[in-house]
Amino acid sequence: MELAKITSKGQITIPIAIRRMLGVKDGDKVMFVQEGNKVVMMNASVEALLEVQEDFKGVVDDFGVEDEQHVVDMVKEIRAERSGNYICE
C-alpha cells in the first residue's frame, strides 16, 4: 500500500512505485475512474489505446486482413495513393 498527502491546492505526489506500475513519467496524464465506491487511477494514454483497440475489434475481418504483412502492404498502398504514386501489381 502506498500513501500520498494532499496539499492545500488539492495536489498529490504519486509514489514512485505507483508511477512505475502505471508506466507514467513527467508530463504524462493520468485518469481517475469511479468504480462503485472506489476511484481507480490509470495511465490515460494506455487507456485510450485500449479503447481504440476495442473500437476496432472486427474491423480486421471486415477488411480481410490476413497477417501483419498484409497490413504493411495496405499502408504502403494508401500512402502511395495519397502521394499520387500508384502501385501496380
XYZ file of C-alpha atoms in Angstrom:
89
model
C 0.000 0.000 0.000
C 1.223 3.482 -0.854
C 0.083 6.755 0.709
C 0.125 10.312 -0.622
C -0.622 13.537 1.228
C -2.972 16.092 -0.345
C -1.694 19.688 -0.368
C -3.851 22.746 0.296
C -4.176 23.071 -3.505
C -5.518 19.508 -3.821
C -2.291 18.177 -5.296
C -0.553 14.898 -4.517
C 2.771 13.335 -5.380
C 2.247 9.894 -6.865
C 4.665 7.483 -5.178
C 7.420 6.211 -7.480
C 6.286 2.574 -7.181
C 2.836 3.567 -8.463
C 4.308 5.707 -11.276
C 6.427 2.763 -12.375
C 3.472 0.388 -12.211
C 1.379 2.765 -14.359
C 4.277 3.495 -16.703
C 3.905 7.266 -16.321
C 6.591 9.919 -16.300
C 6.860 13.690 -16.100
C 4.246 15.345 -18.320
C 2.060 12.244 -18.770
C -1.611 12.335 -17.869
C -3.431 10.046 -15.503
C -7.135 9.359 -15.460
C -9.369 8.782 -12.459
C -12.326 6.430 -12.951
C -15.021 5.753 -10.398
C -15.784 2.046 -9.995
C -18.514 1.625 -7.412
C -17.262 3.147 -4.174
C -13.627 3.216 -5.376
C -11.627 5.515 -7.624
C -9.051 3.882 -9.884
C -6.086 5.796 -11.337
C -4.947 4.776 -14.829
C -2.369 5.806 -17.394
C -4.551 7.915 -19.726
C -2.521 7.032 -22.844
C -2.728 3.296 -22.222
C -6.454 3.513 -21.524
C -7.033 5.487 -24.745
C -5.126 2.840 -26.712
C -7.178 0.057 -25.143
C -10.397 1.885 -26.072
C -9.236 2.270 -29.683
C -8.323 -1.408 -29.828
C -11.783 -2.311 -28.542
C -13.430 0.006 -31.094
C -11.520 -1.661 -33.947
C -12.392 -5.233 -32.997
C -13.885 -6.907 -36.045
C -12.557 -4.297 -38.469
C -9.691 -6.591 -39.393
C -12.177 -9.234 -40.509
C -14.209 -6.655 -42.451
C -11.105 -5.668 -44.461
C -9.997 -9.259 -45.000
C -6.639 -8.740 -43.305
C -4.671 -11.967 -43.369
C -1.495 -11.140 -41.438
C 0.822 -8.319 -40.339
C 2.484 -8.099 -43.772
C -0.939 -7.559 -45.345
C -1.413 -4.522 -43.069
C 2.031 -3.179 -44.029
C 1.196 -3.593 -47.726
C -2.162 -1.834 -47.251
C -0.463 1.114 -45.520
C 2.093 1.394 -48.334
C -0.691 1.332 -50.913
C -2.699 4.029 -49.146
C 0.384 6.240 -48.762
C 1.204 5.800 -52.444
C -2.353 6.702 -53.448
C -2.276 9.834 -51.311
C 1.032 10.929 -52.807
C -0.146 10.224 -56.350
C 2.289 7.321 -56.862
C 0.083 4.354 -57.586
C 1.401 0.841 -57.073
C 0.871 -1.552 -59.939
C 0.842 -5.279 -59.215
